[in-house]
Amino acid sequence: MELKSSARVTLYIGLIVLAAVWLFPVLWIVISSFKTNNDLYSFPPRFIPSPITFEHFGDAFEKGNFGRYFLNSMVVTISSTILLLLINSMAGFALAKYRFKGDTILLVGFISTLMIPLEVIMIPIFKVLSFLGMFNSLWALIIPPAATPTGVFMLRQYLLTVPNELLEAARMDGASEWRIYSRIILPICKPILSVLSIFSFMWRWDDFLWPLIGISDPKLYTVQLALSNFIGEYNVDWGSLLAMSVITMIPVLVVFLIFQRQFVSGMVTSGMK
């Protein structure tokens, strides 16, 4: 019993040390965002800011127009995530519960696209968006990631665990396919949809490469593009850059805290049958 207790204590200490090592850079960024310029460049560096200042946050919003960029990112991220959940859940439902000619080939085609990096298909996507008149608009950032092979595969695997008898019973009661999808499938998929919501939110919020290509109007920049504006050719506005980096962490953290319970449940059950 003593051996087990000592092993558990050692495990907890090791986990606490690893967590501290992982959190230290984040904590340093948060604390540094409240430092004055003199404190930022002081040597040796001081961990606790003295005095505490909020001027970097004000400068970023007033001079850097960061509020507009933050709103752009929220619109793109939320809209894209909603479309992704809707389209991927429909596709996953179809591939898991319907049998039609070519369904296996279609599934293999979906999975095979996981091996294709974004850099390979950027030019075709750019040409399609230009043809549709979506280039240099927020739609250029919302539409392309609306359906992902990862999400389709995750939902398909999750829905394989749902008994077919449940759907047949609903059909015998006169339920339409849309009613089955909206009243049965979506509530059952809540854990895996929560997982996919977190992934999609992080993917879209942290995306830099595609917004750099699809957007040329500075008024439509996302937060990741806006952060690059604080890096000049000869100097870097470290205070504003740190302040805005802290703000960009908050939405992802809030989304994870909201869906963390469903996230754990979805990760545990997504591969079970």
Coordinates of C-alpha atoms in Angstrom, one line a residue:
M1 CA 0.0 0.0 0.0
E2 CA 2.8 2.4 0.9
L3 CA 4.5 1.5 -2.4
K4 CA 1.4 2.3 -4.4
S5 CA 1.0 5.6 -2.5
S6 CA 4.6 6.7 -3.1
A7 CA 4.3 5.8 -6.8
R8 CA 1.1 7.9 -7.0
V9 CA 2.8 10.8 -5.3
T10 CA 5.7 10.6 -7.6
L11 CA 3.4 10.5 -10.6
Y12 CA 1.5 13.6 -9.4
I13 CA 4.8 15.5 -8.8
G14 CA 6.0 14.5 -12.3
L15 CA 2.7 15.7 -13.9
I16 CA 2.8 19.0 -11.9
V17 CA 6.4 19.6 -13.1
L18 CA 5.5 18.9 -16.7
A19 CA 2.5 21.2 -16.5
A20 CA 4.6 23.9 -15.0
V21 CA 7.2 23.6 -17.8
W22 CA 4.4 23.7 -20.4
L23 CA 2.6 26.7 -18.8
F24 CA 5.7 28.8 -18.1
P25 CA 6.0 30.3 -21.6
V26 CA 2.3 31.1 -21.6
L27 CA 2.5 32.7 -18.2
W28 CA 5.6 34.7 -19.2
I29 CA 3.7 36.1 -22.3
V30 CA 0.7 37.1 -20.1
I31 CA 2.8 38.8 -17.5
S32 CA 5.0 40.5 -20.0
S33 CA 2.0 42.1 -21.7
F34 CA 1.5 44.2 -18.6
K35 CA 5.1 45.4 -18.5
T36 CA 6.3 48.8 -19.5
N37 CA 8.7 49.1 -22.4
N38 CA 11.6 49.7 -20.0
D39 CA 10.7 46.4 -18.2
L40 CA 10.5 44.5 -21.5
Y41 CA 14.0 45.4 -22.4
S42 CA 15.6 45.3 -19.0
F43 CA 18.4 42.9 -18.2
P44 CA 18.3 40.8 -16.2
P45 CA 14.6 40.3 -17.0
R46 CA 12.2 40.7 -14.2
F47 CA 9.3 38.2 -13.8
I48 CA 6.9 40.5 -11.9
P49 CA 6.1 43.8 -13.8
S50 CA 6.6 47.0 -11.8
P51 CA 4.6 49.0 -12.5
I52 CA 1.7 47.2 -14.1
T53 CA 0.5 48.9 -17.3
F54 CA -2.4 48.4 -19.7
E55 CA -1.1 50.8 -22.3
H56 CA -0.1 48.0 -24.7
F57 CA -3.7 46.8 -24.9
G58 CA -5.0 50.3 -25.6
D59 CA -2.4 51.0 -28.2
A60 CA -3.2 47.8 -30.1
F61 CA -6.9 48.5 -30.2
E62 CA -6.6 52.2 -30.9
K63 CA -3.6 52.4 -33.2
G64 CA -3.5 48.8 -34.5
N65 CA -7.3 48.6 -35.1
F66 CA -7.3 45.2 -33.5
G67 CA -11.0 45.3 -32.6
R68 CA -12.0 45.0 -36.3
Y69 CA -9.6 42.1 -36.9
F70 CA -10.9 40.3 -33.8
L71 CA -14.4 40.7 -35.0
N72 CA -13.4 39.4 -38.5
S73 CA -11.8 36.3 -36.9
M74 CA -14.9 35.6 -34.8
V75 CA -17.2 35.9 -37.8
V76 CA -15.0 33.6 -39.9
T77 CA -14.4 31.0 -37.1
I78 CA -18.0 30.7 -35.8
S79 CA -19.6 30.6 -39.3
S80 CA -17.1 28.1 -40.6
T81 CA -17.5 25.9 -37.5
I82 CA -21.3 25.9 -37.8
L83 CA -21.1 24.9 -41.5
L84 CA -18.5 22.3 -40.8
L85 CA -20.6 20.6 -38.1
L86 CA -23.7 20.7 -40.3
I87 CA -22.1 19.4 -43.5
N88 CA -19.8 16.8 -41.8
S89 CA -22.6 15.4 -39.7
M90 CA -24.7 14.9 -42.8
A91 CA -21.9 13.3 -44.7
G92 CA -20.9 11.1 -41.7
F93 CA -24.6 10.0 -41.3
A94 CA -24.9 9.1 -45.0
L95 CA -21.6 7.1 -45.0
A96 CA -22.4 5.3 -41.8
K97 CA -26.1 4.4 -42.2
Y98 CA -26.8 4.3 -45.9
R99 CA -25.7 1.7 -48.4
F100 CA -25.4 2.8 -52.0
K101 CA -23.3 2.0 -55.0
G102 CA -19.9 3.4 -54.7
D103 CA -20.1 4.3 -51.0
T104 CA -16.8 2.5 -50.2
I105 CA -15.0 4.3 -53.0
L106 CA -16.4 7.6 -51.8
L107 CA -15.2 6.9 -48.3
V108 CA -11.7 5.9 -49.5
G109 CA -11.7 9.1 -51.5
F110 CA -12.5 11.1 -48.5
I111 CA -9.8 9.5 -46.4
S112 CA -7.2 9.7 -49.1
T113 CA -7.5 13.5 -49.2
L114 CA -6.0 13.5 -45.7
M115 CA -2.7 12.9 -47.3
I116 CA -2.9 16.0 -49.5
P117 CA -1.5 19.1 -47.9
L118 CA -3.1 22.5 -48.3
E119 CA -0.1 23.8 -50.3
V120 CA -1.0 21.4 -53.1
I121 CA -4.6 22.5 -53.6
M122 CA -4.2 26.2 -52.8
I123 CA -4.0 27.3 -56.4
P124 CA -7.2 25.4 -57.5
I125 CA -9.1 26.7 -54.5
F126 CA -7.9 30.2 -55.3
K127 CA -9.1 29.9 -58.9
V128 CA -12.5 28.6 -57.9
L129 CA -13.0 31.4 -55.4
S130 CA -12.0 34.0 -57.9
F131 CA -14.4 32.5 -60.5
L132 CA -17.2 32.6 -58.0
G133 CA -16.4 36.2 -57.0
M134 CA -15.5 35.3 -53.4
F135 CA -11.9 36.3 -53.5
N136 CA -11.0 39.1 -51.0
S137 CA -14.1 38.6 -48.9
L138 CA -14.7 36.7 -45.6
W139 CA -16.5 34.0 -47.7
A140 CA -13.1 33.1 -49.0
L141 CA -12.2 32.0 -45.5
I142 CA -15.6 30.5 -44.5
I143 CA -16.5 28.3 -47.5
P144 CA -13.3 26.2 -48.2
P145 CA -13.0 24.6 -44.8
A146 CA -16.7 24.0 -44.5
A147 CA -16.2 20.2 -45.0
T148 CA -13.1 18.3 -43.9
P149 CA -12.2 14.7 -44.4
T150 CA -11.2 14.5 -40.7
G151 CA -14.6 15.5 -39.5
V152 CA -16.4 13.2 -41.9
F153 CA -14.3 10.3 -40.9
M154 CA -14.7 11.0 -37.1
L155 CA -18.5 11.3 -37.4
R156 CA -18.8 8.2 -39.6
Q157 CA -16.8 6.1 -37.1
Y158 CA -18.9 7.5 -34.2
L159 CA -22.2 6.8 -35.9
L160 CA -21.2 3.2 -36.6
T161 CA -21.8 2.7 -32.9
V162 CA -25.5 3.7 -33.2
P163 CA -27.7 0.6 -33.6
N164 CA -29.5 0.4 -36.9
E165 CA -32.6 -0.9 -35.1
L166 CA -33.0 2.6 -33.5
L167 CA -33.3 4.2 -36.9
E168 CA -35.6 1.5 -38.3
A169 CA -37.9 1.9 -35.3
A170 CA -38.1 5.7 -36.1
R171 CA -38.9 5.0 -39.7
M172 CA -41.6 2.5 -38.7
D173 CA -43.1 5.3 -36.6
G174 CA -43.3 7.5 -39.7
A175 CA -40.3 9.7 -39.1
S176 CA -38.7 11.3 -42.2
E177 CA -35.0 11.0 -42.8
W178 CA -34.5 14.7 -41.9
R179 CA -36.4 14.2 -38.6
I180 CA -34.2 11.2 -37.9
Y181 CA -31.1 13.3 -38.5
S182 CA -32.3 16.3 -36.5
R183 CA -34.0 14.6 -33.6
I184 CA -31.9 11.4 -33.2
I185 CA -28.5 11.6 -34.9
L186 CA -27.6 15.2 -33.8
P187 CA -28.4 14.6 -30.1
I188 CA -26.5 11.3 -30.1
C189 CA -23.5 13.0 -31.8
K190 CA -23.2 15.8 -29.2
P191 CA -19.9 14.4 -27.7
I192 CA -18.1 14.0 -31.1
L193 CA -19.6 17.3 -32.4
S194 CA -18.1 19.0 -29.3
V195 CA -14.7 17.5 -30.1
L196 CA -15.0 18.6 -33.7
S197 CA -16.1 22.1 -32.6
I198 CA -12.9 22.6 -30.6
F199 CA -10.7 21.3 -33.4
S200 CA -12.5 23.5 -36.0
F201 CA -12.4 26.6 -33.8
M202 CA -8.6 26.2 -33.3
W203 CA -8.0 25.4 -36.9
R204 CA -9.8 28.5 -38.2
W205 CA -8.7 30.8 -35.4
D206 CA -5.0 30.0 -35.7
D207 CA -5.0 29.8 -39.5
F208 CA -2.5 32.2 -41.1
L209 CA -1.5 30.8 -44.5
W210 CA -4.9 30.7 -46.2
P211 CA -6.1 34.1 -45.0
L212 CA -2.8 35.5 -46.2
I213 CA -3.7 34.3 -49.7
G214 CA -7.5 34.7 -49.8
I215 CA -7.6 38.3 -48.3
S216 CA -5.8 41.4 -49.7
D217 CA -8.0 44.1 -48.1
P218 CA -6.4 45.1 -44.7
K219 CA -9.9 45.8 -43.3
L220 CA -10.7 42.1 -43.7
Y221 CA -7.6 40.8 -41.9
T222 CA -8.0 38.1 -39.2
V223 CA -6.1 38.3 -35.9
Q224 CA -3.2 36.2 -37.1
L225 CA -2.6 38.5 -40.0
A226 CA -3.0 41.5 -37.7
L227 CA -0.4 40.2 -35.4
S228 CA 2.1 40.2 -38.2
N229 CA 1.5 43.9 -38.7
F230 CA 3.2 44.6 -35.4
I231 CA 6.4 43.2 -36.8
G232 CA 8.1 45.9 -38.9
E233 CA 11.0 45.7 -41.2
Y234 CA 13.4 47.2 -38.7
N235 CA 11.7 47.0 -35.4
V236 CA 9.0 45.0 -33.5
D237 CA 6.3 46.5 -31.3
W238 CA 6.7 43.8 -28.6
G239 CA 4.3 45.4 -26.1
S240 CA 1.4 45.4 -28.5
L241 CA 2.3 42.1 -30.0
L242 CA 2.3 40.4 -26.5
A243 CA -0.9 42.1 -25.5
M244 CA -2.7 41.0 -28.6
S245 CA -1.2 37.5 -28.3
V246 CA -2.8 37.2 -24.9
I247 CA -6.2 38.3 -26.2
T248 CA -6.1 35.8 -29.1
M249 CA -5.6 33.0 -26.5
I250 CA -8.9 33.8 -24.7
P251 CA -11.5 32.6 -27.3
V252 CA -9.8 29.2 -27.7
L253 CA -9.5 28.8 -23.9
V254 CA -13.2 29.7 -23.4
V255 CA -14.4 27.3 -26.1
F256 CA -12.4 24.5 -24.6
L257 CA -13.7 25.2 -21.1
I258 CA -17.3 25.1 -22.4
F259 CA -16.9 21.8 -24.3
Q260 CA -14.3 20.1 -22.1
R261 CA -16.6 17.5 -20.6
Q262 CA -18.1 16.6 -24.0
F263 CA -14.6 16.7 -25.4
V264 CA -13.3 14.0 -23.0
S265 CA -16.5 11.9 -23.6
G266 CA -16.2 12.2 -27.4
M267 CA -12.5 11.3 -27.4
V268 CA -13.1 8.2 -25.3
T269 CA -16.1 6.9 -27.3
S270 CA -15.3 7.9 -30.9
G271 CA -13.4 4.8 -31.6
M272 CA -15.6 2.3 -29.7
K273 CA -18.2 0.0 -31.2

